[in-house]
PDB file of C-alpha atoms in Angstrom:
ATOM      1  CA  UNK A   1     148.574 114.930  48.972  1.00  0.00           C
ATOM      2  CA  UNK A   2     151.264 114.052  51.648  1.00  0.00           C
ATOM      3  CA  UNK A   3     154.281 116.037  50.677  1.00  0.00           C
ATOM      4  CA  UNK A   4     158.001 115.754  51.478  1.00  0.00           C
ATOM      5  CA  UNK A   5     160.248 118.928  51.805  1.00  0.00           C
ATOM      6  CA  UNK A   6     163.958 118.604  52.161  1.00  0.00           C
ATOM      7  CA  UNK A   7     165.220 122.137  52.735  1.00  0.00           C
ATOM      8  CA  UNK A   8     169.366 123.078  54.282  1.00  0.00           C
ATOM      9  CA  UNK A   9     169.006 126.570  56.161  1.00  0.00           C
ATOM     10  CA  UNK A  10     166.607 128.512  57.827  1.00  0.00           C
ATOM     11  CA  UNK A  11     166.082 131.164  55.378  1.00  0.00           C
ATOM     12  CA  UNK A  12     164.918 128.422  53.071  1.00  0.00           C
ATOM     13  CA  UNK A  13     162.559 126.595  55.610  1.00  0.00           C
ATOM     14  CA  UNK A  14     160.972 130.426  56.484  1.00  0.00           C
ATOM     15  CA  UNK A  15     160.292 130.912  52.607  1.00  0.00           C
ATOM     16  CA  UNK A  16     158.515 127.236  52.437  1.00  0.00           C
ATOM     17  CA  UNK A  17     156.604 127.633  55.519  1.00  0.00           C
ATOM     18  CA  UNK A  18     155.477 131.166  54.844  1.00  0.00           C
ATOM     19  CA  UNK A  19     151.804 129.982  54.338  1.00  0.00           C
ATOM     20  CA  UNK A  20     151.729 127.388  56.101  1.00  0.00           C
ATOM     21  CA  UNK A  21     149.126 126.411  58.758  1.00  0.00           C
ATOM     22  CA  UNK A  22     148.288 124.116  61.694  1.00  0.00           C
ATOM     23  CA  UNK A  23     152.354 124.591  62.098  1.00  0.00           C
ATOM     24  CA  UNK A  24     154.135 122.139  64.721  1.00  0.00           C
ATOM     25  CA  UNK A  25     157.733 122.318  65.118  1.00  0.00           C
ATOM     26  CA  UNK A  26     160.207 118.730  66.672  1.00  0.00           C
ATOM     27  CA  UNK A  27     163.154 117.876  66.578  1.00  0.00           C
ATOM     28  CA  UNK A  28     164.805 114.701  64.903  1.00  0.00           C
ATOM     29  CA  UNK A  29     168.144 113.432  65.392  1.00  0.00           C
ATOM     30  CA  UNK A  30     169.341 117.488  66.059  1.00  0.00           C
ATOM     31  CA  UNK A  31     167.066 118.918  63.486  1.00  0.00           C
ATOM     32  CA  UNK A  32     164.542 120.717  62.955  1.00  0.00           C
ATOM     33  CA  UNK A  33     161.189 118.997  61.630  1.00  0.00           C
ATOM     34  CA  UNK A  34     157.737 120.598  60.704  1.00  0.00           C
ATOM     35  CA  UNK A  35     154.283 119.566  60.105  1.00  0.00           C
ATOM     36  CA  UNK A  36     151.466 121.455  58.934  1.00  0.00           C
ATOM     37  CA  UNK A  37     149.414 122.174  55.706  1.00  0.00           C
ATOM     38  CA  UNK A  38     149.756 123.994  52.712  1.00  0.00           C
ATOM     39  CA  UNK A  39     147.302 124.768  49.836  1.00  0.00           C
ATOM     40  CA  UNK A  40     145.162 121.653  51.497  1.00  0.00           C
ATOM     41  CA  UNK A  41     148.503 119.206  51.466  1.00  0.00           C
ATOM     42  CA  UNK A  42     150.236 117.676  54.361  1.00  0.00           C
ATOM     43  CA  UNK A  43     153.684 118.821  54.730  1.00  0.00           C
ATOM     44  CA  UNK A  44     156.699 117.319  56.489  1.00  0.00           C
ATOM     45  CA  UNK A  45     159.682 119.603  56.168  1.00  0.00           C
ATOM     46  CA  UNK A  46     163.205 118.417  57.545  1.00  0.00           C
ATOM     47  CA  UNK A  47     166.157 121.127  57.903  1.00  0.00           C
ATOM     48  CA  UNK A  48     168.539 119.105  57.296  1.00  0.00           C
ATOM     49  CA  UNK A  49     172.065 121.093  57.288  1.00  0.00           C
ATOM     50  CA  UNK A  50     174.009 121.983  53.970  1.00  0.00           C
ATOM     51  CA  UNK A  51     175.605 119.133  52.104  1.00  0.00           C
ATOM     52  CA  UNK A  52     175.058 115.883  50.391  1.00  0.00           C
ATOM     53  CA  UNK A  53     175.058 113.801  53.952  1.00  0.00           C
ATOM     54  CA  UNK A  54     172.430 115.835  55.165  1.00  0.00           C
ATOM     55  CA  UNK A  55     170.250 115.811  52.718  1.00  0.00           C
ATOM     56  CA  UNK A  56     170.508 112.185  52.345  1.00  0.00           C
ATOM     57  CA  UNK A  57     170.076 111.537  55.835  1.00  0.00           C
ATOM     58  CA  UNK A  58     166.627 113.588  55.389  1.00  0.00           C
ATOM     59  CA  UNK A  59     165.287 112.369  52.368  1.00  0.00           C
ATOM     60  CA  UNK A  60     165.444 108.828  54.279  1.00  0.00           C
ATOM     61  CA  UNK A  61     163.859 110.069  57.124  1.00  0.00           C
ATOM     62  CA  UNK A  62     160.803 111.327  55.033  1.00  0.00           C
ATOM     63  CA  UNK A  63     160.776 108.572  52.796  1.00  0.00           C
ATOM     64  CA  UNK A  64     159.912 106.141  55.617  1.00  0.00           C
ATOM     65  CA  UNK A  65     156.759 108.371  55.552  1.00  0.00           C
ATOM     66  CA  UNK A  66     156.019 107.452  52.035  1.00  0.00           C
ATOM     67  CA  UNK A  67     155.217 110.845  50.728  1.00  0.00           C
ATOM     68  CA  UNK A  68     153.328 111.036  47.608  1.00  0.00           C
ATOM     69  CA  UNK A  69     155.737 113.493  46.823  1.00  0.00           C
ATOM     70  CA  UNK A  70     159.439 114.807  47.822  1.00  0.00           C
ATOM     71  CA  UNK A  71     160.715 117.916  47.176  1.00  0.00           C
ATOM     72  CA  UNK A  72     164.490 119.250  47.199  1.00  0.00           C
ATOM     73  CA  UNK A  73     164.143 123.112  47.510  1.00  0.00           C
ATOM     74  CA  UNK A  74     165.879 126.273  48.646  1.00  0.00           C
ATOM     75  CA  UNK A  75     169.089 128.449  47.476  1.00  0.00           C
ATOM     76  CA  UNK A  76     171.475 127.866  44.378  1.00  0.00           C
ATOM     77  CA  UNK A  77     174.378 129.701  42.875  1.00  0.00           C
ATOM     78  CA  UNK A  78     173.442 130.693  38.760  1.00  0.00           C
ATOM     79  CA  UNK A  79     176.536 129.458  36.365  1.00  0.00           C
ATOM     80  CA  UNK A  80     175.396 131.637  32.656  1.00  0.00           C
ATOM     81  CA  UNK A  81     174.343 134.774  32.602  1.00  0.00           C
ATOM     82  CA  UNK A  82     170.765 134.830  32.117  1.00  0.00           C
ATOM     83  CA  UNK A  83     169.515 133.918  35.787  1.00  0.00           C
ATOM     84  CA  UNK A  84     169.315 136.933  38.106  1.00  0.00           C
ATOM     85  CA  UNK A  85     168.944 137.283  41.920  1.00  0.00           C
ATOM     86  CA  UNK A  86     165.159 135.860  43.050  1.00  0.00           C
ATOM     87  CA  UNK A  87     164.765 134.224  40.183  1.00  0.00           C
ATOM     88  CA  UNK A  88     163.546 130.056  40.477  1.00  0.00           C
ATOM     89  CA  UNK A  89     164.285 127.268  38.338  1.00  0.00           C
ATOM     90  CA  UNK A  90     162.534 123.649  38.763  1.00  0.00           C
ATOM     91  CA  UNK A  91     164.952 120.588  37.916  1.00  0.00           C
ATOM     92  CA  UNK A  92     164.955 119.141  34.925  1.00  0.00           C
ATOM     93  CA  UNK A  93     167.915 116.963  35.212  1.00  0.00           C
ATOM     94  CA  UNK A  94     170.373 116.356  38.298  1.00  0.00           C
ATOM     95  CA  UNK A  95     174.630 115.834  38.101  1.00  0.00           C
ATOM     96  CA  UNK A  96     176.441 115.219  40.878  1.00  0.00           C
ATOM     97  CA  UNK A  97     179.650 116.623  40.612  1.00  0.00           C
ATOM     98  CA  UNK A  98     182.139 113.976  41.867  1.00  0.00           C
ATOM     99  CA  UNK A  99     185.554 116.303  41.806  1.00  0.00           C
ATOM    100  CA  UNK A 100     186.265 115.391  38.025  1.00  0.00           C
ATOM    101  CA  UNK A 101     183.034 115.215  36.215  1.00  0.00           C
ATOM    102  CA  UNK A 102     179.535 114.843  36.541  1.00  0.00           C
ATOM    103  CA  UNK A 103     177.697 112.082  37.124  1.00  0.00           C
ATOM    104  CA  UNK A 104     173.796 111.479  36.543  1.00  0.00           C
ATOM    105  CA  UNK A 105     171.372 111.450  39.058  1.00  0.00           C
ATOM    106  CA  UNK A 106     168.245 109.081  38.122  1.00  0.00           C
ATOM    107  CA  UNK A 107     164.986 111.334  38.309  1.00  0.00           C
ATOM    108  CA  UNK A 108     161.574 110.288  38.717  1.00  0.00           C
ATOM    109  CA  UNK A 109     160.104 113.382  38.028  1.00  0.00           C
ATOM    110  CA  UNK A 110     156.521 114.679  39.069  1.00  0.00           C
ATOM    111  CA  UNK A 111     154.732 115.247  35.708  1.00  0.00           C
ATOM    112  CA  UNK A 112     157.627 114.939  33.632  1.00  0.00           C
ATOM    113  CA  UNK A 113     158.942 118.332  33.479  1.00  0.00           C
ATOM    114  CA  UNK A 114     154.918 119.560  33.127  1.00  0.00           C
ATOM    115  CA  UNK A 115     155.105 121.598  36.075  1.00  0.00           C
ATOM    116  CA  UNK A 116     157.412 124.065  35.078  1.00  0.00           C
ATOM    117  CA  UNK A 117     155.591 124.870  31.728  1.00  0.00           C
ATOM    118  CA  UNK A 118     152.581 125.222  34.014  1.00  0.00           C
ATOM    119  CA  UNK A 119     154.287 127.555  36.565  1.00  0.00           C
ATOM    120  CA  UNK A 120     156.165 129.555  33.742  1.00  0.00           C
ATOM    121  CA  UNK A 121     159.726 128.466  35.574  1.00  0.00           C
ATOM    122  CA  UNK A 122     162.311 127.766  33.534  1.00  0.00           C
ATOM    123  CA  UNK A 123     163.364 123.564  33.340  1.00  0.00           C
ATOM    124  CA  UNK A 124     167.244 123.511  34.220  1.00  0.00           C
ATOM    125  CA  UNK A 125     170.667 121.550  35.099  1.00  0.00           C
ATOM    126  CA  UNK A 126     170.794 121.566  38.913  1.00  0.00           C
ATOM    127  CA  UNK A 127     174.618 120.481  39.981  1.00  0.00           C
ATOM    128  CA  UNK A 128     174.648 118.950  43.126  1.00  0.00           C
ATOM    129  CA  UNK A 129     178.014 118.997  44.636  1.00  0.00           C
ATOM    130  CA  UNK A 130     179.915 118.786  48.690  1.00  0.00           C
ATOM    131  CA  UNK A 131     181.948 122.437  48.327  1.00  0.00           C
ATOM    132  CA  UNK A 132     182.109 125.344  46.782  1.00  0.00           C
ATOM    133  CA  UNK A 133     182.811 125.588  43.116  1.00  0.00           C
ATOM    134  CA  UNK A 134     184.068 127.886  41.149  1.00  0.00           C
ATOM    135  CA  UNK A 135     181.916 128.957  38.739  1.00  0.00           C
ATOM    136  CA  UNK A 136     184.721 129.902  35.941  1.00  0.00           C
ATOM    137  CA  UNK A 137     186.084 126.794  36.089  1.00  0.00           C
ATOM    138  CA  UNK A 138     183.341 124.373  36.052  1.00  0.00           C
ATOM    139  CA  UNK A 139     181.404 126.621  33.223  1.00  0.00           C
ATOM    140  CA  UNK A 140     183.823 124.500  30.255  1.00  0.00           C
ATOM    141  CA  UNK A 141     183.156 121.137  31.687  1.00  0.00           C
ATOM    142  CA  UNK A 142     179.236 121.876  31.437  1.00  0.00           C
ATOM    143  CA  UNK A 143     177.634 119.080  29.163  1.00  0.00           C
ATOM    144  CA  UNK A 144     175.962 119.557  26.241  1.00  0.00           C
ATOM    145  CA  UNK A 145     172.440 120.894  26.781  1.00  0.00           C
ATOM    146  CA  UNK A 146     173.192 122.016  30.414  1.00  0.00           C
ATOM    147  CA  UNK A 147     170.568 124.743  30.333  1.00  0.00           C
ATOM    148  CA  UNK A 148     169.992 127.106  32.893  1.00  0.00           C
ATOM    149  CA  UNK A 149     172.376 125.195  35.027  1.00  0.00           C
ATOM    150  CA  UNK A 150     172.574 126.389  39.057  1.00  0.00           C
ATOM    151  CA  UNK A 151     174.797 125.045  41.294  1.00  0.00           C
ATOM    152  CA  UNK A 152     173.450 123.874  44.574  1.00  0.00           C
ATOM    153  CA  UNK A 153     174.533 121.149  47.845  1.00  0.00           C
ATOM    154  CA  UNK A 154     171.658 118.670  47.908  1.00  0.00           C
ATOM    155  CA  UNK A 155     169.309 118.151  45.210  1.00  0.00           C
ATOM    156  CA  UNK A 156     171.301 114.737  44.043  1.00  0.00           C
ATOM    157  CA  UNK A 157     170.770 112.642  47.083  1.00  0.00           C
ATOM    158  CA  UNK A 158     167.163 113.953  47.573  1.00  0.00           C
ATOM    159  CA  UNK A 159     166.734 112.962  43.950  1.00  0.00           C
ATOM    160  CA  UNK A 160     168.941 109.589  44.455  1.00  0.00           C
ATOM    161  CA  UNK A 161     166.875 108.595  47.478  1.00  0.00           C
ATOM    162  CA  UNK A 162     163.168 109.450  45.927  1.00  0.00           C
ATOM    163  CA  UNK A 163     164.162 107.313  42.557  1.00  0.00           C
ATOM    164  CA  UNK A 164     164.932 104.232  45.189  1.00  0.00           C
ATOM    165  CA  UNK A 165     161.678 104.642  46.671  1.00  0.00           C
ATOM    166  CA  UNK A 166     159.545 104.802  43.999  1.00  0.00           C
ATOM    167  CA  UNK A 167     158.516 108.586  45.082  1.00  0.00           C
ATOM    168  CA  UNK A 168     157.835 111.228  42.552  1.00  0.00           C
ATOM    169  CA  UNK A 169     160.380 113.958  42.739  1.00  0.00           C
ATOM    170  CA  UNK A 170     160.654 117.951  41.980  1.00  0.00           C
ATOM    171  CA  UNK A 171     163.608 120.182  42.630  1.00  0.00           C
ATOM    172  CA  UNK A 172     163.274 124.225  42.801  1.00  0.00           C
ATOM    173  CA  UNK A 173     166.036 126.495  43.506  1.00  0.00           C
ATOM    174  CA  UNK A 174     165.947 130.667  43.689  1.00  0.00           C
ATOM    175  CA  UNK A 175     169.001 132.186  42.801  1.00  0.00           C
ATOM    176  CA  UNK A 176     170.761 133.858  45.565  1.00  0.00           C
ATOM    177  CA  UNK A 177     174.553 134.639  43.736  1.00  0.00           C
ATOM    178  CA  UNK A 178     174.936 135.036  40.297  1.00  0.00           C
ATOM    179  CA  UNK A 179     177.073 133.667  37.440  1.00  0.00           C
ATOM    180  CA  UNK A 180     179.587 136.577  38.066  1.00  0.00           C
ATOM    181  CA  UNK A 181     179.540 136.525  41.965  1.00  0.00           C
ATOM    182  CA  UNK A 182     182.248 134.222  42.924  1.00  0.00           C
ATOM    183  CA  UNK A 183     182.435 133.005  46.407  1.00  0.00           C
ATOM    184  CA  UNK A 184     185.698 134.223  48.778  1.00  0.00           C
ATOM    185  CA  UNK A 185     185.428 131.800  51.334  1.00  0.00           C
ATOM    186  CA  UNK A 186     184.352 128.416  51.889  1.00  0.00           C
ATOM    187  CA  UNK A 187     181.354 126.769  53.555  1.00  0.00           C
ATOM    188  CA  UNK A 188     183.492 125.518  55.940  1.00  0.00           C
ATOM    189  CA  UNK A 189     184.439 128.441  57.259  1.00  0.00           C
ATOM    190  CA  UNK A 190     181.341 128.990  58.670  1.00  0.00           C
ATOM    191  CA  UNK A 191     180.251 125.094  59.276  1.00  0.00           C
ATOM    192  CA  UNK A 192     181.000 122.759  61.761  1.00  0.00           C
ATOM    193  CA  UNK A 193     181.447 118.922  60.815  1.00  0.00           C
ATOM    194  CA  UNK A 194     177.963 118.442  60.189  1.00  0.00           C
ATOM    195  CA  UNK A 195     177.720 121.342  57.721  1.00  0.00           C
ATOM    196  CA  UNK A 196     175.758 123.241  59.785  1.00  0.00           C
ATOM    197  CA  UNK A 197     176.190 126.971  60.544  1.00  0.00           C
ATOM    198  CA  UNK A 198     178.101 128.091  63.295  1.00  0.00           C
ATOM    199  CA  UNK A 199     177.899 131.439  64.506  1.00  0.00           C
ATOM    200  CA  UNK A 200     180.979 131.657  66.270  1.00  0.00           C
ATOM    201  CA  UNK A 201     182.664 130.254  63.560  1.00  0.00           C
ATOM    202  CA  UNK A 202     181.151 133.150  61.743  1.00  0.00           C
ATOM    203  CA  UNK A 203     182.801 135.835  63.909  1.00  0.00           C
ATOM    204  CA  UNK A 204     185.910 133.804  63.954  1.00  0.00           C
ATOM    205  CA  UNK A 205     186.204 134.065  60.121  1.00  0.00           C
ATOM    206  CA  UNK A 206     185.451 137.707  59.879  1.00  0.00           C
ATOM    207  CA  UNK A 207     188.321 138.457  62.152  1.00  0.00           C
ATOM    208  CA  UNK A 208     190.751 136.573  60.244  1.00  0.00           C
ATOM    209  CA  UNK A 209     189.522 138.181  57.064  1.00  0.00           C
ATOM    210  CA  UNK A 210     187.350 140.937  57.555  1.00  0.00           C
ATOM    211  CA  UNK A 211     187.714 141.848  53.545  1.00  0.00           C
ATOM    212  CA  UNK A 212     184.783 139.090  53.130  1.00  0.00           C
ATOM    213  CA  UNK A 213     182.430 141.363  55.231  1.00  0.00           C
ATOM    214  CA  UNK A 214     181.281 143.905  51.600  1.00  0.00           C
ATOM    215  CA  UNK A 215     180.684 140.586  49.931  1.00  0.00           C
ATOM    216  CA  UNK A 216     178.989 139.078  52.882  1.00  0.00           C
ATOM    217  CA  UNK A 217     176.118 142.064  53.166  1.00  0.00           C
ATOM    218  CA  UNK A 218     175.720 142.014  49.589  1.00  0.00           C
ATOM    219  CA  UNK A 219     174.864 137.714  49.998  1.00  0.00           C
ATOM    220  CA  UNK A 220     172.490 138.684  52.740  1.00  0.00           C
ATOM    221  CA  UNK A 221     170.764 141.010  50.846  1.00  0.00           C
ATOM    222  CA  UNK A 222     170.580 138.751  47.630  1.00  0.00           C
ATOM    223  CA  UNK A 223     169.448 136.071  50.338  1.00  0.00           C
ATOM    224  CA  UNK A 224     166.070 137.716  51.344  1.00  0.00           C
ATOM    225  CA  UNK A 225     165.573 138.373  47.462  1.00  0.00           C
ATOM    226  CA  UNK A 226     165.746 134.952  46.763  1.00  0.00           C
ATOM    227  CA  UNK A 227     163.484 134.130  49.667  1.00  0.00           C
ATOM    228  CA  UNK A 228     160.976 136.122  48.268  1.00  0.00           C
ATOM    229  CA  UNK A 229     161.529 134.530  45.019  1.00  0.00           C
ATOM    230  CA  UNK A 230     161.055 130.847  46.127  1.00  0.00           C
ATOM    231  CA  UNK A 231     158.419 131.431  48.789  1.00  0.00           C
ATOM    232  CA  UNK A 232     156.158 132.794  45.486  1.00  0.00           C
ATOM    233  CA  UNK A 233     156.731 129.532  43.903  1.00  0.00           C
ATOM    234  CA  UNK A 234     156.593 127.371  46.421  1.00  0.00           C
ATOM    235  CA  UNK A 235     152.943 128.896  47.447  1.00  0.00           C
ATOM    236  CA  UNK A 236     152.271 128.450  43.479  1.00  0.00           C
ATOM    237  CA  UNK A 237     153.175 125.429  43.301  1.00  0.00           C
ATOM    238  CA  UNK A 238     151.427 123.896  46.503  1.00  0.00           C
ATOM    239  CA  UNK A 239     148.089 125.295  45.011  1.00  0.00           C
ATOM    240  CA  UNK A 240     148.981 123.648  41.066  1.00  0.00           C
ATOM    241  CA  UNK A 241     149.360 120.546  42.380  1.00  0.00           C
TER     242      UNK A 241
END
């Protein structure tokens, strides 16, 4: 099977590729791009950059391909209590939150929601969204039926794009903060334009507000958990499939 991967950050694209072999490495338009095999399927993997225009840019990029399959994978932010740090949901429905509500993402699902029974992964609401929310205040505006709902930057213009191609779709996300770890800063502290990371933004932040460094360590930390957790089922799901 040839196999789309749309991850955001490096972390994420590490926990993918973990078994991968036959690994080569490009660049496209600024970004990094891999090829290689997994489990006996082709992979193309773009790093696309946090954020909806990223991840749109990429799943158009590897739709051009015509995968037989696109995936929208990496980190996400838990909402209820009930998903802990490393744990992975797969996608059972997408919102995009446009500032004032949600709006539905059409998803062609792979196997129609089969593969999390099969992988033992709970089926949840990924919310796709351009900032950071917070979690307190969203949690009341949750639909009806919103279960195990994560909050994520990308997963809704993957999805968008894949259901205008015709190209089966999954989404997987490991928790990497929480439902009662709120966020003290914002992505774009840390981003430049594109959404990308920054490292001397980085430093420049922590001077301003070197309070954000305790919660900071603790994300990092929580970060390689939740690699752990999605590399797992990633490498499960490459061989179910």
């Amino acid at each position: 099977m040839n196999i789309g991967i749309i991850t955001a950050m490096p972390e994420e694209t590490a926990a993918v590729l973990k078994m991968a072999h036959h690994r080569e490495k490009s660049r496209v338009s600024g970004r990094n791009r891999y090829r290689c095999q997994i489990s006996g399927h082709d992979i193309e993997l773009i790093e696309t950059g946090m954020g909806m225009l990223n991840a749109g840019w990429g799943a158009l990029a590897l739709a051009g391909q015509r995968p037989d399959l696109m995936i929208s994978t990496g980190f996400g932010g838990g909402i209820l209590p009930g998903l802990a740090v490393g744990d992975v949901v797969m996608a059972g429905q997408v919102l995009h939150w446009v500032g004032d509500g949600f709006e539905a993402v059409p998803v062609g699902l792979y196997g129609l929601n089969s593969m999390a029974e099969v992988l033992s992964l709970p089926c949840g609401t990924f919310i796709s969204c351009d900032a950071i929310l917070d979690k307190t205040s969203l949690l009341p505006l949750l639909p009806s039926g919103a279960n195990y709902p994560v909050v994520e930057m990308e997963t809704a213009a993957v999805a968008r794009v894949a259901a205008a191609q015709g190209i089966p779709f999954l989404g997987l996300r490991s928790i990497s903060d929480p439902w009662d770890e709120e966020l003290a800063f914002s992505i774009d502290d840390f981003c430049d334009e594109t959404k990308r990371i920054r490292i001397i933004k980085v430093i420049a932040t922590i001077i301003r507000r070197p309070g954000i460094v305790p919660q900071l360590l603790r994300l990092a930390r929580n970060s390689r958990l939740a690699a752990a957790g999605l590399a797992r089922s990633m490498e499960r799901l490459l061989e179910t499939i």
